[in-house]
XYZ file of C-alpha atoms in Angstrom:
752
model
C 37.629 48.446 -5.979
C 36.819 46.294 -3.428
C 33.795 45.187 -5.554
C 35.898 44.590 -8.315
C 37.670 42.489 -6.417
C 35.032 39.978 -5.384
C 33.448 40.199 -8.910
C 36.399 39.131 -9.828
C 37.159 36.230 -7.494
C 33.617 34.651 -7.996
C 34.510 34.780 -11.752
C 37.484 32.335 -11.562
C 36.009 30.595 -9.214
C 32.637 30.000 -10.161
C 30.709 30.192 -6.674
C 29.136 33.165 -5.476
C 30.529 34.005 -1.562
C 28.445 34.549 1.028
C 30.275 37.881 2.792
C 29.704 38.770 5.628
C 29.053 42.598 6.438
C 32.139 43.133 9.274
C 34.541 41.654 6.492
C 33.082 43.785 3.593
C 33.690 46.832 5.811
C 37.018 45.774 6.548
C 38.066 45.084 2.690
C 36.731 48.232 1.766
C 38.265 50.102 4.336
C 42.044 48.276 3.458
C 41.337 49.051 -0.273
C 40.484 52.991 0.755
C 43.779 52.992 2.813
C 46.325 51.051 1.107
C 47.670 53.467 -1.423
C 48.999 51.273 -4.311
C 47.270 49.565 -7.191
C 46.476 45.921 -7.017
C 47.603 43.560 -9.394
C 46.179 42.741 -12.665
C 43.500 40.219 -13.309
C 45.828 38.299 -14.756
C 48.337 38.184 -12.073
C 45.651 37.741 -9.601
C 43.883 34.543 -11.214
C 47.223 33.242 -11.460
C 47.849 33.724 -7.512
C 44.651 31.993 -7.138
C 45.338 28.873 -8.556
C 47.984 28.522 -6.499
C 46.257 29.295 -3.377
C 43.754 26.673 -4.860
C 46.095 24.267 -5.392
C 47.437 24.799 -1.741
C 44.498 24.857 0.379
C 42.979 22.030 -1.135
C 45.670 19.892 -1.555
C 45.010 19.439 -5.546
C 48.482 18.545 -6.407
C 49.411 16.573 -3.080
C 49.975 13.359 -4.708
C 51.477 14.653 -7.833
C 54.118 16.194 -5.159
C 54.386 13.101 -3.265
C 55.102 11.241 -6.545
C 58.210 13.365 -7.800
C 59.892 13.290 -4.440
C 59.091 9.394 -4.114
C 60.455 9.070 -7.915
C 63.564 11.191 -7.549
C 64.168 9.174 -3.884
C 64.838 6.410 -6.211
C 67.051 7.384 -8.175
C 68.978 8.011 -5.207
C 68.077 11.953 -5.377
C 66.864 13.350 -1.538
C 66.148 16.887 -0.631
C 66.244 19.060 2.502
C 63.457 20.841 4.010
C 64.436 24.071 1.847
C 64.256 22.286 -1.857
C 60.769 20.290 -0.959
C 59.522 23.608 0.118
C 60.807 24.726 -3.722
C 59.246 21.919 -5.400
C 55.806 21.822 -3.777
C 55.872 25.550 -4.866
C 56.533 24.953 -8.377
C 53.821 21.964 -8.289
C 51.587 24.496 -7.120
C 52.208 27.548 -9.170
C 51.340 24.819 -12.564
C 54.019 27.077 -14.290
C 55.920 24.449 -16.300
C 58.584 26.742 -17.393
C 60.061 27.176 -13.813
C 59.705 23.484 -12.907
C 61.837 22.956 -16.442
C 64.182 25.733 -15.645
C 64.743 24.159 -12.241
C 64.664 20.316 -13.627
C 67.941 22.284 -15.763
C 69.841 23.707 -12.400
C 69.537 20.033 -10.994
C 71.198 18.588 -14.083
C 69.291 15.688 -13.955
C 70.169 13.112 -17.092
C 67.630 13.431 -19.735
C 65.739 9.876 -18.532
C 64.692 11.571 -15.087
C 63.971 15.136 -16.780
C 61.661 13.304 -19.145
C 60.079 10.848 -16.961
C 59.361 14.651 -14.441
C 57.597 16.225 -17.244
C 55.600 12.647 -17.579
C 54.280 13.462 -13.738
C 54.047 17.169 -14.535
C 52.171 16.989 -17.520
C 48.574 16.840 -15.889
C 48.979 20.393 -13.994
C 47.948 23.109 -15.719
C 45.695 25.795 -15.039
C 42.311 24.504 -16.264
C 42.721 21.325 -14.945
C 43.319 23.220 -11.220
C 40.325 24.831 -11.950
C 38.188 22.108 -12.570
C 39.482 19.537 -9.761
C 39.256 22.818 -7.697
C 35.537 23.227 -8.555
C 34.365 19.671 -7.735
C 36.342 19.541 -4.521
C 33.976 22.676 -3.709
C 31.071 21.258 -5.012
C 31.691 18.343 -2.817
C 30.390 20.451 0.461
C 26.933 20.766 0.771
C 25.839 24.122 0.333
C 26.252 25.806 3.817
C 28.227 27.431 6.487
C 31.159 24.918 5.485
C 31.182 25.522 1.676
C 31.090 29.045 2.593
C 33.880 28.919 4.704
C 35.821 27.725 1.963
C 35.476 30.156 -0.497
C 35.994 32.819 2.343
C 39.259 31.091 3.466
C 40.197 31.446 -0.595
C 39.183 35.090 -1.076
C 40.946 35.495 2.149
C 44.498 34.942 0.755
C 43.255 36.129 -2.518
C 42.965 39.113 -1.212
C 46.090 39.209 0.584
C 48.296 38.227 -2.583
C 46.464 41.134 -4.508
C 48.806 43.415 -3.148
C 52.708 43.624 -2.925
C 53.068 41.412 -0.071
C 55.564 44.295 1.624
C 52.674 46.641 1.411
C 50.004 44.140 3.038
C 52.271 43.241 5.813
C 53.001 46.924 6.564
C 49.592 47.568 6.318
C 48.233 45.227 9.203
C 51.151 45.228 10.744
C 50.986 49.116 11.232
C 54.634 49.632 10.581
C 56.083 52.134 8.464
C 59.238 51.347 8.983
C 62.037 50.431 6.545
C 60.634 46.601 5.157
C 61.554 43.985 6.426
C 61.271 40.769 4.708
C 61.779 37.778 7.000
C 59.357 37.637 9.735
C 62.309 37.093 12.193
C 64.002 40.440 11.490
C 60.622 42.106 11.475
C 59.718 40.838 14.636
C 63.056 41.669 16.356
C 62.593 45.067 15.324
C 58.696 45.661 16.142
C 59.030 43.881 19.135
C 62.431 44.456 20.565
C 61.447 43.436 24.245
C 60.775 40.011 22.990
C 64.406 40.120 21.960
C 66.963 41.577 24.567
C 70.274 39.911 23.900
C 69.921 36.591 22.573
C 71.003 34.991 24.997
C 69.893 31.167 24.028
C 72.012 28.958 25.769
C 73.926 29.085 29.122
C 76.329 25.740 29.251
C 77.337 24.785 32.896
C 80.539 22.440 33.450
C 81.022 21.228 37.107
C 83.491 19.000 38.600
C 85.921 18.870 41.142
C 87.468 16.703 44.450
C 86.496 18.425 47.433
C 87.112 16.625 51.107
C 84.943 17.740 53.156
C 80.843 17.220 53.057
C 81.015 21.246 53.890
C 83.136 22.315 50.987
C 81.037 20.215 48.696
C 77.824 22.084 50.252
C 79.195 24.911 49.690
C 79.481 24.530 45.912
C 76.284 22.663 45.223
C 74.801 25.742 46.329
C 76.692 27.468 44.277
C 75.653 25.560 40.849
C 72.029 26.291 42.248
C 72.502 29.754 42.686
C 74.323 29.606 38.674
C 71.162 27.799 37.664
C 68.893 30.401 39.266
C 70.484 33.141 37.743
C 70.617 31.531 34.181
C 66.922 31.606 34.230
C 66.775 35.172 34.830
C 69.703 36.030 31.932
C 68.410 33.413 29.358
C 65.553 34.627 26.801
C 62.640 32.945 26.642
C 62.325 29.194 25.227
C 66.327 28.903 25.082
C 68.435 26.147 27.273
C 70.835 25.655 29.854
C 72.663 22.733 29.726
C 75.160 21.255 32.589
C 77.739 18.603 31.750
C 78.199 16.715 35.011
C 81.779 15.268 35.322
C 82.235 12.632 38.491
C 82.130 14.877 41.670
C 83.943 13.019 44.343
C 83.485 13.929 48.284
C 86.400 11.990 50.310
C 86.358 9.687 47.272
C 83.123 9.295 47.018
C 81.266 9.778 43.503
C 78.349 12.351 44.048
C 77.424 12.661 40.243
C 73.980 11.166 40.754
C 73.414 13.270 44.117
C 73.535 16.422 42.233
C 71.907 15.712 39.423
C 68.744 14.780 41.611
C 69.499 18.297 43.105
C 69.827 20.014 39.913
C 67.085 18.660 38.639
C 64.534 18.979 41.008
C 65.439 22.792 41.492
C 65.683 23.409 38.312
C 62.148 22.185 37.446
C 60.530 23.916 40.831
C 62.396 26.462 42.056
C 59.621 29.128 40.708
C 56.895 29.491 44.017
C 54.219 31.304 41.449
C 50.673 32.258 42.923
C 48.206 30.636 40.215
C 46.140 32.867 38.225
C 44.750 30.996 35.214
C 41.070 28.592 35.427
C 42.743 25.984 34.188
C 44.590 25.505 36.768
C 42.905 22.967 38.895
C 44.320 23.741 42.257
C 41.143 22.894 44.054
C 40.448 19.816 42.372
C 44.582 18.277 42.870
C 44.587 19.448 46.710
C 41.052 17.312 46.537
C 42.342 13.850 45.008
C 45.851 13.885 47.029
C 44.330 14.601 50.544
C 41.845 12.340 50.049
C 44.567 9.458 48.946
C 47.239 10.463 51.452
C 46.284 9.878 54.671
C 47.177 12.657 57.175
C 48.550 15.396 54.919
C 48.987 19.149 56.150
C 47.052 20.605 53.343
C 47.937 24.399 54.795
C 51.517 23.320 54.671
C 50.951 21.840 51.251
C 50.102 25.175 49.608
C 48.157 23.763 47.000
C 47.624 27.315 45.457
C 51.276 27.854 44.890
C 52.596 26.011 41.258
C 56.182 25.446 40.849
C 57.945 26.316 37.944
C 60.742 27.092 36.524
C 63.139 25.450 33.664
C 61.803 22.089 31.797
C 63.621 18.706 32.102
C 64.406 18.122 28.381
C 67.130 15.335 27.995
C 69.849 13.907 29.748
C 72.640 12.535 27.814
C 75.561 9.727 29.213
C 79.093 10.207 27.650
C 81.183 8.001 27.732
C 85.243 7.248 26.884
C 84.484 4.297 26.125
C 82.754 1.921 23.331
C 79.327 2.029 24.683
C 78.337 -1.008 22.949
C 80.214 -2.614 25.566
C 79.695 -3.782 29.230
C 82.168 -0.904 30.369
C 83.691 -0.271 33.235
C 85.222 3.249 34.730
C 83.727 6.591 34.741
C 81.506 9.000 32.224
C 79.999 12.349 32.273
C 76.464 13.053 32.421
C 74.770 16.339 30.487
C 71.247 17.562 31.479
C 68.770 19.890 29.155
C 66.924 21.910 30.600
C 64.434 24.990 28.577
C 63.083 27.316 29.783
C 59.691 28.500 29.472
C 58.226 31.486 31.086
C 54.683 32.640 30.795
C 54.203 35.968 28.455
C 51.040 37.291 28.037
C 52.321 40.125 25.016
C 50.912 40.048 21.679
C 52.783 38.291 19.475
C 52.036 39.329 15.910
C 50.591 36.807 13.047
C 53.666 35.627 10.985
C 51.839 35.134 8.105
C 50.165 38.410 7.629
C 51.704 40.275 10.237
C 48.756 41.670 12.409
C 47.778 42.150 15.821
C 44.647 41.360 14.933
C 45.662 37.936 17.322
C 43.441 36.524 20.615
C 45.463 33.838 23.142
C 43.950 30.818 22.567
C 45.527 28.285 24.309
C 48.634 26.913 25.814
C 50.090 24.238 23.796
C 52.939 23.285 26.792
C 52.443 24.838 30.215
C 53.730 28.269 29.803
C 53.724 28.469 26.398
C 51.133 30.555 24.993
C 49.413 30.113 21.526
C 47.956 32.802 19.499
C 45.545 32.402 16.665
C 44.840 34.999 14.043
C 41.855 36.695 13.719
C 42.386 38.331 10.386
C 40.141 37.194 7.731
C 42.746 37.918 5.179
C 45.426 36.330 6.849
C 46.844 33.870 4.074
C 47.079 31.045 6.315
C 43.601 30.287 7.473
C 42.898 26.990 7.334
C 40.360 25.452 4.788
C 37.463 25.483 6.519
C 38.537 29.703 7.722
C 40.327 29.133 11.268
C 42.868 31.476 12.000
C 46.833 30.327 12.033
C 47.924 29.408 15.173
C 51.503 29.835 16.185
C 53.539 30.343 20.034
C 56.458 32.523 20.129
C 58.496 29.472 20.540
C 56.933 27.821 17.448
C 58.541 31.117 15.069
C 61.750 30.732 16.454
C 62.038 27.076 15.920
C 60.452 28.484 11.733
C 63.277 30.771 12.079
C 65.731 27.733 12.652
C 64.321 26.352 9.811
C 63.898 28.987 7.329
C 67.982 30.290 7.940
C 69.671 27.756 6.181
C 72.948 28.669 8.131
C 71.297 26.840 10.836
C 71.022 23.869 8.696
C 72.891 20.426 10.547
C 74.778 18.482 8.779
C 73.545 14.707 8.346
C 77.303 13.386 9.665
C 76.812 15.687 13.011
C 72.999 14.109 13.097
C 74.004 10.368 12.749
C 76.245 11.024 15.440
C 74.061 12.489 18.147
C 71.300 10.142 16.894
C 71.321 8.584 20.778
C 71.253 9.570 24.174
C 73.961 7.992 25.310
C 77.375 8.230 23.432
C 81.278 8.365 22.985
C 82.700 12.052 23.059
C 86.789 12.157 22.515
C 86.792 15.565 24.458
C 84.262 18.536 25.833
C 84.292 20.829 22.382
C 82.459 18.014 20.829
C 79.600 18.230 23.612
C 79.826 22.111 22.833
C 79.449 21.527 19.436
C 76.136 19.916 20.057
C 74.398 22.421 22.010
C 75.217 25.081 20.131
C 74.374 23.732 16.831
C 71.284 22.117 18.530
C 69.863 24.556 20.482
C 71.168 27.610 19.193
C 70.316 30.377 15.898
C 73.099 31.823 14.263
C 74.635 35.331 15.944
C 73.377 34.166 19.400
C 74.988 34.830 22.577
C 76.555 31.557 24.900
C 77.531 31.501 28.438
C 79.906 29.322 29.685
C 80.353 28.537 33.375
C 83.330 26.363 33.185
C 84.180 24.943 37.090
C 86.015 22.357 36.078
C 89.879 21.539 37.594
C 90.888 21.716 33.920
C 89.906 25.161 32.729
C 89.465 24.828 28.843
C 90.216 27.908 26.745
C 87.189 28.433 24.811
C 87.177 30.435 21.558
C 85.441 33.830 21.591
C 83.542 32.959 18.361
C 82.158 29.357 17.111
C 80.315 28.422 14.249
C 78.789 31.737 14.357
C 77.918 32.628 18.033
C 79.530 34.589 20.761
C 81.046 32.994 23.472
C 81.532 34.294 27.113
C 83.189 32.520 29.297
C 81.887 33.127 32.947
C 83.069 32.076 36.634
C 80.142 30.275 38.571
C 78.017 32.683 40.753
C 78.513 32.049 44.668
C 76.141 32.020 47.407
C 76.644 31.254 51.211
C 72.885 30.602 51.551
C 71.947 27.129 51.723
C 69.188 27.687 48.927
C 68.665 23.703 48.667
C 67.974 23.535 52.544
C 65.109 26.014 52.232
C 63.834 24.649 48.450
C 63.625 20.811 50.214
C 61.420 22.793 53.008
C 59.168 24.496 50.629
C 55.569 23.194 50.339
C 56.028 20.732 46.870
C 57.543 18.510 49.409
C 54.850 18.255 51.812
C 52.617 17.844 49.620
C 53.564 13.701 48.869
C 56.781 13.266 51.957
C 54.417 12.282 54.924
C 54.954 8.991 56.488
C 52.137 6.543 56.169
C 51.125 5.247 59.183
C 53.096 1.304 60.055
C 51.814 -1.211 61.868
C 53.235 -5.040 62.016
C 50.461 -6.949 59.958
C 50.036 -10.839 59.509
C 52.379 -12.352 56.798
C 50.548 -13.032 53.460
C 49.928 -16.405 52.521
C 52.361 -17.383 50.541
C 51.483 -18.760 47.191
C 54.855 -20.511 45.949
C 55.280 -24.295 46.571
C 58.877 -23.998 45.041
C 61.605 -24.215 47.583
C 63.229 -20.774 48.256
C 60.748 -18.730 46.319
C 58.098 -16.385 48.478
C 54.888 -15.327 45.826
C 52.556 -12.484 48.153
C 49.556 -11.722 46.379
C 49.261 -8.104 48.062
C 49.842 -4.195 48.778
C 53.644 -3.692 48.388
C 53.342 -1.544 51.786
C 51.611 -3.791 53.927
C 53.349 -6.732 52.200
C 56.942 -5.817 53.682
C 55.410 -4.403 56.611
C 54.840 -7.876 57.882
C 58.791 -9.006 57.144
C 61.378 -9.159 59.997
C 63.362 -5.584 60.434
C 67.113 -6.260 58.903
C 66.247 -9.636 57.221
C 66.738 -9.429 53.969
C 70.607 -9.169 52.363
C 69.574 -7.288 48.980
C 66.341 -5.751 46.951
C 66.084 -5.598 43.376
C 63.066 -3.636 41.421
C 61.304 -1.689 38.563
C 58.420 -0.324 39.771
C 55.543 0.328 38.485
C 56.446 4.043 36.472
C 53.696 6.533 36.958
C 50.939 6.075 34.835
C 52.704 4.557 32.091
C 50.900 1.403 31.845
C 46.843 0.476 32.308
C 47.949 -1.493 35.673
C 49.166 1.574 37.462
C 47.397 4.439 37.856
C 47.551 6.989 39.754
C 45.457 10.297 40.227
C 48.448 12.352 40.110
C 52.471 12.498 40.814
C 52.068 13.103 44.343
C 50.283 10.320 44.714
C 52.945 7.842 43.138
C 55.586 9.531 45.050
C 53.674 9.109 47.945
C 53.633 5.411 47.586
C 57.100 4.643 46.653
C 58.326 6.978 49.331
C 56.707 4.716 51.978
C 57.378 1.623 49.838
C 61.194 2.508 50.027
C 60.828 3.024 53.690
C 59.638 -0.263 54.586
C 62.653 -1.968 51.959
C 64.704 0.330 54.393
C 64.028 -1.278 57.382
C 63.763 -4.496 56.137
C 67.343 -4.645 54.617
C 70.043 -5.649 56.221
C 72.909 -2.963 57.039
C 75.378 -3.010 53.976
C 72.513 -4.455 51.684
C 71.851 -3.036 48.431
C 68.965 -1.912 46.387
C 68.887 -1.852 42.398
C 66.278 0.419 41.109
C 65.306 0.279 37.931
C 63.455 3.746 36.751
C 63.107 5.532 33.432
C 62.575 9.334 32.365
C 59.443 8.795 30.002
C 56.809 11.229 28.758
C 53.185 11.326 30.645
C 51.478 14.630 32.998
C 52.024 15.048 36.363
C 48.691 16.141 36.791
C 49.675 18.460 39.137
C 48.530 21.789 37.155
C 46.338 20.665 34.278
C 45.169 17.463 32.939
C 45.614 18.443 29.521
C 48.042 17.924 26.758
C 49.445 20.935 27.531
C 50.968 19.338 30.927
C 52.404 16.007 29.550
C 56.408 16.667 29.360
C 59.731 14.652 30.353
C 58.967 13.414 33.723
C 62.008 13.556 36.468
C 61.200 10.296 38.479
C 64.823 9.238 38.608
C 65.695 12.627 40.417
C 62.560 11.941 42.585
C 63.620 8.539 43.498
C 67.246 9.643 44.338
C 66.008 12.315 46.712
C 63.045 10.282 48.568
C 65.989 7.309 49.084
C 68.157 9.791 50.411
C 65.826 11.164 52.654
C 64.676 8.312 54.236
C 68.271 7.232 54.928
C 69.959 5.306 51.629
C 73.170 5.965 50.022
C 73.006 6.969 46.994
C 75.827 4.923 45.585
C 76.117 5.265 41.702
C 73.873 4.584 38.680
C 74.567 1.334 36.184
C 73.287 3.240 33.107
C 71.223 0.043 31.179
C 72.314 1.035 27.316
C 69.309 -0.919 25.622
C 70.774 -0.098 21.976
C 68.664 0.212 19.009
C 65.588 -0.050 21.101
C 61.941 -0.545 19.122
C 59.889 2.130 20.278
C 61.713 5.261 18.444
C 60.202 8.921 18.763
C 60.818 10.841 15.709
C 63.959 12.493 16.425
C 63.954 15.531 14.544
C 60.909 15.376 12.615
C 62.747 15.625 9.291
C 64.409 18.674 9.806
C 68.313 19.325 9.909
C 67.417 22.506 12.320
C 67.835 23.335 16.033
C 65.476 23.248 18.497
C 64.286 19.837 16.667
C 66.912 17.242 17.734
C 65.577 14.793 20.054
C 67.566 11.446 20.270
C 66.544 8.623 20.863
C 66.166 7.850 24.269
C 68.093 4.487 24.622
C 68.956 3.888 28.264
C 67.510 4.109 31.700
C 68.291 4.040 35.116
C 69.706 1.153 37.705
C 70.264 3.332 40.752
C 72.827 1.992 43.338
C 71.223 2.162 46.739
C 72.551 0.822 50.014
C 71.654 0.465 53.692
C 73.369 3.226 56.002
C 76.752 2.940 54.650
C 78.429 3.150 51.209
C 79.129 0.162 49.255
C 81.887 -0.890 46.626
C 80.562 -0.155 43.314
C 83.658 -1.557 41.398
C 81.448 -5.115 41.589
C 78.714 -3.090 38.944
C 80.109 -2.295 35.481
C 79.377 1.134 34.713
C 77.343 0.684 31.818
C 75.182 -2.543 31.438
C 74.580 -3.130 27.547
C 71.495 -5.525 27.500
C 68.464 -5.575 24.854
C 65.126 -5.369 26.296
C 62.931 -8.432 26.578
C 60.737 -9.434 23.877
C 57.972 -10.218 25.110
C 55.287 -10.464 21.451
C 55.588 -13.580 19.877
C 53.123 -14.175 16.627
C 51.320 -11.154 18.471
C 51.140 -12.864 21.410
C 52.607 -11.520 24.951
C 54.781 -14.532 25.651
C 55.497 -13.171 28.899
C 52.068 -12.449 30.321
C 53.245 -8.869 31.207
C 54.104 -5.645 29.434
C 56.774 -4.372 31.188
C 59.325 -7.563 32.005
C 62.776 -6.087 32.947
C 66.002 -8.832 31.356
C 67.520 -11.140 33.519
C 71.073 -8.955 33.601
C 69.321 -6.824 35.653
C 68.750 -8.763 38.263
C 71.451 -10.832 38.062
C 73.716 -7.536 38.865
C 73.004 -8.012 42.609
C 72.224 -11.948 42.800
C 75.323 -12.870 41.569
C 77.211 -10.891 44.338
C 75.175 -12.747 46.784
C 75.622 -15.996 48.509
C 73.577 -19.394 48.530
C 70.587 -19.159 50.962
C 70.476 -15.533 50.885
C 67.139 -13.367 50.848
C 66.670 -11.122 47.958
C 63.181 -8.750 48.027
C 61.333 -7.890 45.051
C 58.720 -5.281 45.808
C 57.108 -5.143 42.577
C 57.662 -8.762 40.969
C 55.540 -7.799 37.519
C 57.217 -10.848 35.460
C 59.014 -12.283 38.257
C 62.485 -12.130 36.377
C 64.154 -11.301 39.460
C 62.582 -14.928 41.290
C 63.592 -16.905 37.915
C 67.651 -15.368 38.225
C 67.525 -16.042 42.032
C 66.659 -19.367 41.559
C 69.066 -19.973 39.087
C 71.962 -18.853 41.522
C 70.510 -20.598 44.545
C 69.476 -17.667 46.075
C 65.964 -17.238 48.509
C 63.549 -14.928 47.076
C 60.635 -12.804 48.338
C 58.430 -11.648 45.840
C 55.812 -9.189 46.218
C 52.733 -7.849 43.449
C 49.170 -7.374 43.750
C 47.801 -8.837 40.875
C 46.993 -12.376 41.019
C 47.067 -12.554 37.616
C 50.912 -11.923 37.544
C 51.712 -14.281 40.585
C 49.927 -17.318 39.262
C 52.084 -16.091 35.678
C 54.876 -15.570 37.694
C 55.135 -19.631 39.649
C 54.407 -21.035 36.230
C 57.547 -19.676 34.957
C 59.846 -20.163 38.070
C 58.690 -24.359 38.001
C 59.378 -23.905 33.700
C 62.973 -22.173 34.650
C 65.745 -24.359 33.136
C 68.868 -23.512 35.030
C 71.828 -23.083 32.968
C 74.484 -24.844 34.998
C 77.524 -22.600 33.706
C 76.036 -19.194 35.017
C 75.917 -20.370 38.488
C 79.102 -19.658 40.479
């Protein structure tokens, strides 16, 4: 039989195929062991035509023309409908296509137009175009790779699909058409009860730091407990309401603890060759003088949840500068390393190999079955991961579809809500599948009575897992923090030359740490900055996050020294995407950064008081990542990141935060005009940010800008008759900044 299958394929395709002996033996074995007749020659030929269209993308333009034409008629399709149209086009079956048009009840004109588009698609045309495409490849390995890929799919579809699936999987039980259902049946260890989401709601009023610390450690213990309870690649969501300790809001203090602990609480001995611990140790120790390598333990990896997003939830209109309180919603995902084999989703074969890790701890597999229908055009095996399988199920199961109205409401990561049930709906729709189990840990003052069933998911209400241990103390004493919290030797140095000839404006072109070291202790009335974001720009590169945090820690220490007690330091930073380079250096290591959480911990350890966070709402931002890749399904929803942190730190004592808005609405600076950067700097922040503090200083007081950049702080200070000390290590930026200050037009109406 296997000789017949080969000769029939070559007859239709018009090319001889060079079949490796290994594949011939596998084909002979398969045809002998499958106890079912293969399809007729005509049926196999029909399947082969569809395979040619799909693999060689012969009808790509026709499919696009149909979609674009119907869009012009205000007819749009979801993912599943597009797949159906693509399948109809590739099958070249006009009868089925015409029936589809009738079912859609298109007008006569639309149907005629679609028939015109479909007119040239037929068996003969497909075959000619396929032969031309194969002929275009020079005789040799590439052409034969294409033929082998086409042949593999042809063999797969030569038998009933359930028979082939059972043959490759070795599963002789009752057949499961849906791969996800099949996997749950044959690999139950991958699927304990689908506890796919833990939702932790925290708030409270505490009369003492002791009571708050006990509560905080119980929250941390609940996070640890949730990690063990949740299935792999699932989510933990933590809604943090205003937390009061003696009337001070600790919301962002606990945010830092939660994010740092969640991401880094597991200490794992590195055992993979792609983890470059020796290289990381070398570049860190060569940069950080005085680093205790033994205590830093670079052979240990800190793992846990991955930080995904943080939503700001307000009851106010977010397009207005608002006062009052808001909730924050932290979203984390579990990626636990799992080396267990996962059969191929296309052919269900266990003939797979561990290929790579697209993300840290997310194992990728490559199918080695030569008869897998999803082999690439040049005969590479299908790549997939257990996470991608879950995401694919989210797409294919129509019961998981999220409405356009819901997606529109949650386009941005800052949003107005009426109640917590809206938050629960967001989490359930975006981060779980039907029939999943959701654990809700509600430690609110006002307990919400959640239903037991919600959107076809099971809800289980639980209490937080109390702990009498000081888990956070042990965590912050771990080797992780020994890798960057190292005090740089400080010596009073000579003040750099002042490049400014403008009254009350000092410009130092120097290393920030050294320049601030030259300033007098307790001499500055306030500070504002937006520091270089780790490796975000060409001018600000570090070999890993440890070296970056070491610099931020020590510069902040010098700022603390020179500030007067009670002075405010506004610190603008964004949790963007990059590779910390603490495990791997490839794209595998790219993730959402946790710069904000690190900064809060570093500043507090130096003595700064964390007073709160002004949310800089940037509104309709220019750069938008594709927030759902066109899928109205769970696991694909990522909101546009439209806000940044502006932390309110102060030296030694808390300050009244009522002088600041809770949410600042300010558009990003438009620096590009007619293709040219008119400011000369890649990352300026708007004047509204330094004005938050400068407008509250008295005439003649001093403000410090440790990373002057575009010199916006100096410009604002000049407008308010406030003295400024500005530091930047680049001569070019200092010169541009000085010129900008000299050309500043002072708006008299903006000055007190």
